[in-house]
Amino acid sequence: MTSVSRPLPRLVPAEAFADVPADRLLAVLEAVTMVLTLPHHAARRVDALVVPTGQGEDWRLTDAIGVWESGPALRHLLVANTDPAERTYRPLTLDRLRGLGLRRTDGVVLQTEPITGTGRQAAWIVERVRALGIGSAALVVSPYHLVRVYLTVLRACDDAGVRLPMVPLPVAVAPDAPVPETGAAGYDLVAGEVSRLLRYPGQGWIATPERLRDYLSWLWAEHRPLLTGA
């Protein structure tokens, strides 16, 4: 996996996409549509809930904890740490999660060391999946960020030779709610995510459109009962 020379801005103006070819924009729209419309209720049937933290968004944790506490069949709750350079960063501890409603601690695994970047969160997630024998997972992330997380974890799985059934579980948060780290709303952050979705496949950070299509074909063919509950 190659490194990105410098972080892309989180707030990107619409004019930045003026010269982007239509087929590349359509590939992003395809990924967003097909990932976000995977059945969210399948999160109740997976082995593990996975939460990449960041941007001071405790709502990622509170939503995941709510599902975890009400779903005793879930075996693991994996929580990936984030960048200590963030203004809103706080150490990731069980006490912090208990303050957000966590009661069932068996199966909870925290990435206690701080890290930088979604790619490094994804690498840790894949390591834990392998070590714990996790057979399926739901990614619990804010809607504006969810597709990039999904594609990043998919790329990390592919690079590690892991095939993991994954479903998205968007956090229930208003799109105009200010994100604590920047004060920007989800609406405002979509363009920055699209910018990354356009650039990162070529840099080795996220799955390409071709990889995503292949994966979704496999997911629907091999794991339809997980997705539909049939």
PDB file of C-alpha atoms in Angstrom:
ATOM      1  CA  MET A   1       0.000   0.000   0.000  1.00  0.00           C
ATOM      2  CA  THR A   2       1.489   3.315  -1.013  1.00  0.00           C
ATOM      3  CA  SER A   3       1.379   6.438   1.114  1.00  0.00           C
ATOM      4  CA  VAL A   4      -0.481   9.631   0.385  1.00  0.00           C
ATOM      5  CA  SER A   5       1.869  12.613   0.087  1.00  0.00           C
ATOM      6  CA  ARG A   6      -0.333  14.966   2.106  1.00  0.00           C
ATOM      7  CA  PRO A   7      -3.876  14.882   3.451  1.00  0.00           C
ATOM      8  CA  LEU A   8      -6.599  16.125   1.155  1.00  0.00           C
ATOM      9  CA  PRO A   9      -8.752  18.949   2.532  1.00  0.00           C
ATOM     10  CA  ARG A  10     -11.993  17.981   4.230  1.00  0.00           C
ATOM     11  CA  LEU A  11     -13.886  20.907   2.715  1.00  0.00           C
ATOM     12  CA  VAL A  12     -13.744  20.925  -1.077  1.00  0.00           C
ATOM     13  CA  PRO A  13     -15.565  23.400  -3.375  1.00  0.00           C
ATOM     14  CA  ALA A  14     -17.811  22.134  -6.149  1.00  0.00           C
ATOM     15  CA  GLU A  15     -15.539  23.742  -8.754  1.00  0.00           C
ATOM     16  CA  ALA A  16     -12.867  21.179  -7.909  1.00  0.00           C
ATOM     17  CA  PHE A  17     -14.847  18.579  -9.873  1.00  0.00           C
ATOM     18  CA  ALA A  18     -15.320  20.646 -13.032  1.00  0.00           C
ATOM     19  CA  ASP A  19     -12.746  18.680 -15.041  1.00  0.00           C
ATOM     20  CA  VAL A  20     -13.434  15.211 -13.639  1.00  0.00           C
ATOM     21  CA  PRO A  21     -14.528  12.830 -16.422  1.00  0.00           C
ATOM     22  CA  ALA A  22     -18.142  11.715 -16.226  1.00  0.00           C
ATOM     23  CA  ASP A  23     -17.241   8.026 -16.075  1.00  0.00           C
ATOM     24  CA  ARG A  24     -15.171   8.573 -12.910  1.00  0.00           C
ATOM     25  CA  LEU A  25     -17.982  10.487 -11.217  1.00  0.00           C
ATOM     26  CA  LEU A  26     -20.417   7.747 -12.213  1.00  0.00           C
ATOM     27  CA  ALA A  27     -18.089   5.145 -10.683  1.00  0.00           C
ATOM     28  CA  VAL A  28     -18.231   7.029  -7.376  1.00  0.00           C
ATOM     29  CA  LEU A  29     -22.027   7.297  -7.565  1.00  0.00           C
ATOM     30  CA  GLU A  30     -22.227   3.584  -8.313  1.00  0.00           C
ATOM     31  CA  ALA A  31     -20.094   2.733  -5.275  1.00  0.00           C
ATOM     32  CA  VAL A  32     -22.096   5.001  -2.982  1.00  0.00           C
ATOM     33  CA  THR A  33     -25.405   3.583  -4.202  1.00  0.00           C
ATOM     34  CA  MET A  34     -24.479  -0.083  -4.079  1.00  0.00           C
ATOM     35  CA  VAL A  35     -22.699   0.066  -0.711  1.00  0.00           C
ATOM     36  CA  LEU A  36     -25.221   2.213   1.161  1.00  0.00           C
ATOM     37  CA  THR A  37     -28.176   0.164  -0.079  1.00  0.00           C
ATOM     38  CA  LEU A  38     -26.844  -3.137   1.230  1.00  0.00           C
ATOM     39  CA  PRO A  39     -29.407  -4.288   3.836  1.00  0.00           C
ATOM     40  CA  HIS A  40     -28.637  -2.486   7.092  1.00  0.00           C
ATOM     41  CA  HIS A  41     -30.734  -4.918   9.141  1.00  0.00           C
ATOM     42  CA  ALA A  42     -28.144  -7.595   8.355  1.00  0.00           C
ATOM     43  CA  ALA A  43     -25.967  -5.941  11.032  1.00  0.00           C
ATOM     44  CA  ARG A  44     -27.994  -7.915  13.593  1.00  0.00           C
ATOM     45  CA  ARG A  45     -26.728 -11.189  12.054  1.00  0.00           C
ATOM     46  CA  VAL A  46     -22.987 -10.561  11.809  1.00  0.00           C
ATOM     47  CA  ASP A  47     -20.191 -11.765  14.087  1.00  0.00           C
ATOM     48  CA  ALA A  48     -18.772  -8.320  14.813  1.00  0.00           C
ATOM     49  CA  LEU A  49     -19.575  -4.641  14.910  1.00  0.00           C
ATOM     50  CA  VAL A  50     -16.652  -2.487  13.742  1.00  0.00           C
ATOM     51  CA  VAL A  51     -16.335   1.191  14.674  1.00  0.00           C
ATOM     52  CA  PRO A  52     -13.572   3.379  13.196  1.00  0.00           C
ATOM     53  CA  THR A  53     -13.570   6.428  15.474  1.00  0.00           C
ATOM     54  CA  GLY A  54     -12.605   9.983  14.575  1.00  0.00           C
ATOM     55  CA  GLN A  55     -13.569  13.645  14.247  1.00  0.00           C
ATOM     56  CA  GLY A  56     -14.899  13.706  17.806  1.00  0.00           C
ATOM     57  CA  GLU A  57     -18.014  11.852  16.625  1.00  0.00           C
ATOM     58  CA  ASP A  58     -19.101  10.002  19.748  1.00  0.00           C
ATOM     59  CA  TRP A  59     -22.340   9.220  17.937  1.00  0.00           C
ATOM     60  CA  ARG A  60     -20.440   6.465  16.103  1.00  0.00           C
ATOM     61  CA  LEU A  61     -19.756   4.860  19.480  1.00  0.00           C
ATOM     62  CA  THR A  62     -23.178   5.430  21.041  1.00  0.00           C
ATOM     63  CA  ASP A  63     -24.960   3.931  18.021  1.00  0.00           C
ATOM     64  CA  ALA A  64     -22.679   0.896  17.964  1.00  0.00           C
ATOM     65  CA  ILE A  65     -22.993   0.406  21.720  1.00  0.00           C
ATOM     66  CA  GLY A  66     -26.784   0.550  21.438  1.00  0.00           C
ATOM     67  CA  VAL A  67     -26.781  -2.212  18.813  1.00  0.00           C
ATOM     68  CA  TRP A  68     -24.214  -4.214  20.771  1.00  0.00           C
ATOM     69  CA  GLU A  69     -26.146  -4.088  24.035  1.00  0.00           C
ATOM     70  CA  SER A  70     -29.402  -5.079  22.346  1.00  0.00           C
ATOM     71  CA  GLY A  71     -27.853  -7.848  20.238  1.00  0.00           C
ATOM     72  CA  PRO A  72     -26.512 -10.649  22.455  1.00  0.00           C
ATOM     73  CA  ALA A  73     -25.765 -12.799  19.400  1.00  0.00           C
ATOM     74  CA  LEU A  74     -23.059 -10.339  18.346  1.00  0.00           C
ATOM     75  CA  ARG A  75     -19.713 -11.825  19.407  1.00  0.00           C
ATOM     76  CA  HIS A  76     -17.280  -8.942  18.983  1.00  0.00           C
ATOM     77  CA  LEU A  77     -17.206  -5.160  19.128  1.00  0.00           C
ATOM     78  CA  LEU A  78     -14.036  -3.808  17.499  1.00  0.00           C
ATOM     79  CA  VAL A  79     -13.238  -0.128  18.021  1.00  0.00           C
ATOM     80  CA  ALA A  80     -10.392   1.400  16.013  1.00  0.00           C
ATOM     81  CA  ASN A  81      -8.549   4.409  17.408  1.00  0.00           C
ATOM     82  CA  THR A  82      -7.881   7.684  15.615  1.00  0.00           C
ATOM     83  CA  ASP A  83      -5.352  10.489  15.156  1.00  0.00           C
ATOM     84  CA  PRO A  84      -4.080  12.083  18.392  1.00  0.00           C
ATOM     85  CA  ALA A  85      -3.485  15.290  16.416  1.00  0.00           C
ATOM     86  CA  GLU A  86      -7.244  15.817  16.205  1.00  0.00           C
ATOM     87  CA  ARG A  87      -8.396  18.622  18.503  1.00  0.00           C
ATOM     88  CA  THR A  88     -11.209  16.426  19.824  1.00  0.00           C
ATOM     89  CA  TYR A  89      -9.037  13.338  20.396  1.00  0.00           C
ATOM     90  CA  ARG A  90      -9.529  11.429  23.642  1.00  0.00           C
ATOM     91  CA  PRO A  91      -7.881   8.150  24.659  1.00  0.00           C
ATOM     92  CA  LEU A  92      -9.904   5.089  23.746  1.00  0.00           C
ATOM     93  CA  THR A  93     -10.674   3.200  26.962  1.00  0.00           C
ATOM     94  CA  LEU A  94     -13.335   0.922  28.379  1.00  0.00           C
ATOM     95  CA  ASP A  95     -14.186   3.583  30.946  1.00  0.00           C
ATOM     96  CA  ARG A  96     -14.934   6.031  28.152  1.00  0.00           C
ATOM     97  CA  LEU A  97     -17.206   3.493  26.466  1.00  0.00           C
ATOM     98  CA  ARG A  98     -18.923   2.710  29.765  1.00  0.00           C
ATOM     99  CA  GLY A  99     -19.737   6.400  30.022  1.00  0.00           C
ATOM    100  CA  LEU A 100     -21.517   6.066  26.663  1.00  0.00           C
ATOM    101  CA  GLY A 101     -23.624   3.121  27.807  1.00  0.00           C
ATOM    102  CA  LEU A 102     -21.389   0.053  27.435  1.00  0.00           C
ATOM    103  CA  ARG A 103     -22.237  -2.706  29.891  1.00  0.00           C
ATOM    104  CA  ARG A 104     -21.301  -5.923  28.078  1.00  0.00           C
ATOM    105  CA  THR A 105     -17.498  -5.913  27.889  1.00  0.00           C
ATOM    106  CA  ASP A 106     -16.835  -9.540  26.913  1.00  0.00           C
ATOM    107  CA  GLY A 107     -15.894  -9.466  23.234  1.00  0.00           C
ATOM    108  CA  VAL A 108     -14.983  -5.762  23.186  1.00  0.00           C
ATOM    109  CA  VAL A 109     -11.587  -5.144  21.553  1.00  0.00           C
ATOM    110  CA  LEU A 110     -10.053  -1.672  21.497  1.00  0.00           C
ATOM    111  CA  GLN A 111      -7.142  -0.359  19.451  1.00  0.00           C
ATOM    112  CA  THR A 112      -5.619   1.509  22.346  1.00  0.00           C
ATOM    113  CA  GLU A 113      -2.612   2.942  20.485  1.00  0.00           C
ATOM    114  CA  PRO A 114      -3.393   6.124  18.512  1.00  0.00           C
ATOM    115  CA  ILE A 115      -2.975   5.924  14.733  1.00  0.00           C
ATOM    116  CA  THR A 116      -3.288   8.179  11.716  1.00  0.00           C
ATOM    117  CA  GLY A 117      -5.482   7.512   8.709  1.00  0.00           C
ATOM    118  CA  THR A 118      -8.390   5.294   7.730  1.00  0.00           C
ATOM    119  CA  GLY A 119      -5.965   2.920   6.013  1.00  0.00           C
ATOM    120  CA  ARG A 120      -4.221   2.130   9.287  1.00  0.00           C
ATOM    121  CA  GLN A 121      -7.555   1.656  11.009  1.00  0.00           C
ATOM    122  CA  ALA A 122      -8.465  -0.820   8.269  1.00  0.00           C
ATOM    123  CA  ALA A 123      -5.182  -2.723   8.645  1.00  0.00           C
ATOM    124  CA  TRP A 124      -5.839  -3.141  12.377  1.00  0.00           C
ATOM    125  CA  ILE A 125      -9.410  -4.275  11.698  1.00  0.00           C
ATOM    126  CA  VAL A 126      -8.211  -6.965   9.293  1.00  0.00           C
ATOM    127  CA  GLU A 127      -5.578  -8.135  11.800  1.00  0.00           C
ATOM    128  CA  ARG A 128      -8.273  -8.536  14.469  1.00  0.00           C
ATOM    129  CA  VAL A 129     -10.608 -10.304  12.022  1.00  0.00           C
ATOM    130  CA  ARG A 130      -7.916 -12.872  11.338  1.00  0.00           C
ATOM    131  CA  ALA A 131      -6.825 -13.276  14.953  1.00  0.00           C
ATOM    132  CA  LEU A 132     -10.365 -13.681  16.295  1.00  0.00           C
ATOM    133  CA  GLY A 133     -11.760 -15.803  13.461  1.00  0.00           C
ATOM    134  CA  ILE A 134     -14.474 -13.260  12.682  1.00  0.00           C
ATOM    135  CA  GLY A 135     -16.745 -14.469   9.895  1.00  0.00           C
ATOM    136  CA  SER A 136     -18.747 -11.315   9.111  1.00  0.00           C
ATOM    137  CA  ALA A 137     -18.870  -7.675  10.159  1.00  0.00           C
ATOM    138  CA  ALA A 138     -20.942  -4.502  10.130  1.00  0.00           C
ATOM    139  CA  LEU A 139     -19.186  -1.142   9.768  1.00  0.00           C
ATOM    140  CA  VAL A 140     -20.706   1.549  11.995  1.00  0.00           C
ATOM    141  CA  VAL A 141     -19.788   4.978  10.613  1.00  0.00           C
ATOM    142  CA  SER A 142     -21.361   8.360   9.896  1.00  0.00           C
ATOM    143  CA  PRO A 143     -23.104   8.367   6.489  1.00  0.00           C
ATOM    144  CA  TYR A 144     -20.805  10.873   4.770  1.00  0.00           C
ATOM    145  CA  HIS A 145     -17.729   8.742   5.606  1.00  0.00           C
ATOM    146  CA  LEU A 146     -19.143   5.235   5.397  1.00  0.00           C
ATOM    147  CA  VAL A 147     -18.463   4.359   1.756  1.00  0.00           C
ATOM    148  CA  ARG A 148     -14.797   5.321   2.001  1.00  0.00           C
ATOM    149  CA  VAL A 149     -14.414   3.256   5.163  1.00  0.00           C
ATOM    150  CA  TYR A 150     -16.101   0.304   3.447  1.00  0.00           C
ATOM    151  CA  LEU A 151     -13.802   0.523   0.411  1.00  0.00           C
ATOM    152  CA  THR A 152     -10.736   0.990   2.615  1.00  0.00           C
ATOM    153  CA  VAL A 153     -11.478  -2.101   4.686  1.00  0.00           C
ATOM    154  CA  LEU A 154     -12.277  -4.026   1.504  1.00  0.00           C
ATOM    155  CA  ARG A 155      -8.903  -3.037   0.049  1.00  0.00           C
ATOM    156  CA  ALA A 156      -7.111  -4.077   3.255  1.00  0.00           C
ATOM    157  CA  CYS A 157      -8.938  -7.418   3.186  1.00  0.00           C
ATOM    158  CA  ASP A 158      -8.002  -8.008  -0.454  1.00  0.00           C
ATOM    159  CA  ASP A 159      -4.372  -7.114   0.203  1.00  0.00           C
ATOM    160  CA  ALA A 160      -4.306  -9.577   3.121  1.00  0.00           C
ATOM    161  CA  GLY A 161      -6.090 -12.353   1.208  1.00  0.00           C
ATOM    162  CA  VAL A 162      -9.161 -12.149   3.455  1.00  0.00           C
ATOM    163  CA  ARG A 163     -12.742 -12.494   2.189  1.00  0.00           C
ATOM    164  CA  LEU A 164     -15.035 -10.944   4.786  1.00  0.00           C
ATOM    165  CA  PRO A 165     -18.784 -10.417   4.355  1.00  0.00           C
ATOM    166  CA  MET A 166     -19.389  -6.785   5.340  1.00  0.00           C
ATOM    167  CA  VAL A 167     -22.538  -4.721   5.672  1.00  0.00           C
ATOM    168  CA  PRO A 168     -22.837  -0.975   6.285  1.00  0.00           C
ATOM    169  CA  LEU A 169     -24.599   0.419   9.331  1.00  0.00           C
ATOM    170  CA  PRO A 170     -24.859   4.200   8.937  1.00  0.00           C
ATOM    171  CA  VAL A 171     -25.016   6.134  12.177  1.00  0.00           C
ATOM    172  CA  ALA A 172     -28.359   7.844  12.813  1.00  0.00           C
ATOM    173  CA  VAL A 173     -27.223  11.469  12.745  1.00  0.00           C
ATOM    174  CA  ALA A 174     -28.801  14.492  11.058  1.00  0.00           C
ATOM    175  CA  PRO A 175     -26.901  15.550   7.916  1.00  0.00           C
ATOM    176  CA  ASP A 176     -26.756  19.149   9.157  1.00  0.00           C
ATOM    177  CA  ALA A 177     -25.373  18.219  12.588  1.00  0.00           C
ATOM    178  CA  PRO A 178     -21.995  19.937  13.165  1.00  0.00           C
ATOM    179  CA  VAL A 179     -19.098  17.479  13.320  1.00  0.00           C
ATOM    180  CA  PRO A 180     -17.223  18.280  16.556  1.00  0.00           C
ATOM    181  CA  GLU A 181     -13.732  18.351  15.048  1.00  0.00           C
ATOM    182  CA  THR A 182     -14.399  20.905  12.310  1.00  0.00           C
ATOM    183  CA  GLY A 183     -17.853  22.308  12.992  1.00  0.00           C
ATOM    184  CA  ALA A 184     -18.768  21.355   9.418  1.00  0.00           C
ATOM    185  CA  ALA A 185     -21.965  19.421   8.736  1.00  0.00           C
ATOM    186  CA  GLY A 186     -22.192  16.074   6.985  1.00  0.00           C
ATOM    187  CA  TYR A 187     -23.530  17.902   3.934  1.00  0.00           C
ATOM    188  CA  ASP A 188     -20.335  19.989   3.817  1.00  0.00           C
ATOM    189  CA  LEU A 189     -18.026  16.989   4.093  1.00  0.00           C
ATOM    190  CA  VAL A 190     -19.434  14.960   1.192  1.00  0.00           C
ATOM    191  CA  ALA A 191     -17.342  16.753  -1.440  1.00  0.00           C
ATOM    192  CA  GLY A 192     -14.128  16.013   0.455  1.00  0.00           C
ATOM    193  CA  GLU A 193     -15.080  12.343   0.612  1.00  0.00           C
ATOM    194  CA  VAL A 194     -15.855  12.284  -3.121  1.00  0.00           C
ATOM    195  CA  SER A 195     -12.443  13.818  -3.770  1.00  0.00           C
ATOM    196  CA  ARG A 196     -10.849  10.946  -1.874  1.00  0.00           C
ATOM    197  CA  LEU A 197     -13.014   8.331  -3.567  1.00  0.00           C
ATOM    198  CA  LEU A 198     -11.775   9.656  -6.905  1.00  0.00           C
ATOM    199  CA  ARG A 199      -8.095   9.770  -5.981  1.00  0.00           C
ATOM    200  CA  TYR A 200      -7.441   6.985  -3.513  1.00  0.00           C
ATOM    201  CA  PRO A 201      -7.991   3.914  -5.758  1.00  0.00           C
ATOM    202  CA  GLY A 202      -4.965   4.902  -7.817  1.00  0.00           C
ATOM    203  CA  GLN A 203      -2.906   5.379  -4.663  1.00  0.00           C
ATOM    204  CA  GLY A 204      -3.710   1.936  -3.295  1.00  0.00           C
ATOM    205  CA  TRP A 205      -5.811   3.071  -0.339  1.00  0.00           C
ATOM    206  CA  ILE A 206      -9.292   1.918  -1.352  1.00  0.00           C
ATOM    207  CA  ALA A 207     -10.815  -0.770  -3.535  1.00  0.00           C
ATOM    208  CA  THR A 208     -11.173   0.084  -7.209  1.00  0.00           C
ATOM    209  CA  PRO A 209     -14.624   0.044  -8.866  1.00  0.00           C
ATOM    210  CA  GLU A 210     -13.709  -3.282 -10.474  1.00  0.00           C
ATOM    211  CA  ARG A 211     -12.776  -4.805  -7.106  1.00  0.00           C
ATOM    212  CA  LEU A 212     -15.999  -3.555  -5.565  1.00  0.00           C
ATOM    213  CA  ARG A 213     -18.123  -5.075  -8.337  1.00  0.00           C
ATOM    214  CA  ASP A 214     -16.356  -8.411  -7.988  1.00  0.00           C
ATOM    215  CA  TYR A 215     -16.770  -8.335  -4.208  1.00  0.00           C
ATOM    216  CA  LEU A 216     -20.471  -7.442  -4.293  1.00  0.00           C
ATOM    217  CA  SER A 217     -21.122 -10.251  -6.792  1.00  0.00           C
ATOM    218  CA  TRP A 218     -19.432 -12.661  -4.386  1.00  0.00           C
ATOM    219  CA  LEU A 219     -21.251 -11.218  -1.369  1.00  0.00           C
ATOM    220  CA  TRP A 220     -24.701 -11.590  -2.909  1.00  0.00           C
ATOM    221  CA  ALA A 221     -23.955 -15.029  -4.383  1.00  0.00           C
ATOM    222  CA  GLU A 222     -22.362 -16.557  -1.280  1.00  0.00           C
ATOM    223  CA  HIS A 223     -24.008 -14.701   1.614  1.00  0.00           C
ATOM    224  CA  ARG A 224     -27.562 -13.891   0.579  1.00  0.00           C
ATOM    225  CA  PRO A 225     -29.010 -15.387   3.816  1.00  0.00           C
ATOM    226  CA  LEU A 226     -26.855 -13.007   5.850  1.00  0.00           C
ATOM    227  CA  LEU A 227     -28.045 -10.053   3.778  1.00  0.00           C
ATOM    228  CA  THR A 228     -31.734 -10.933   3.592  1.00  0.00           C
ATOM    229  CA  GLY A 229     -32.377 -13.089   6.651  1.00  0.00           C
ATOM    230  CA  ALA A 230     -33.971 -15.717   4.427  1.00  0.00           C
TER     231      ALA A 230
END
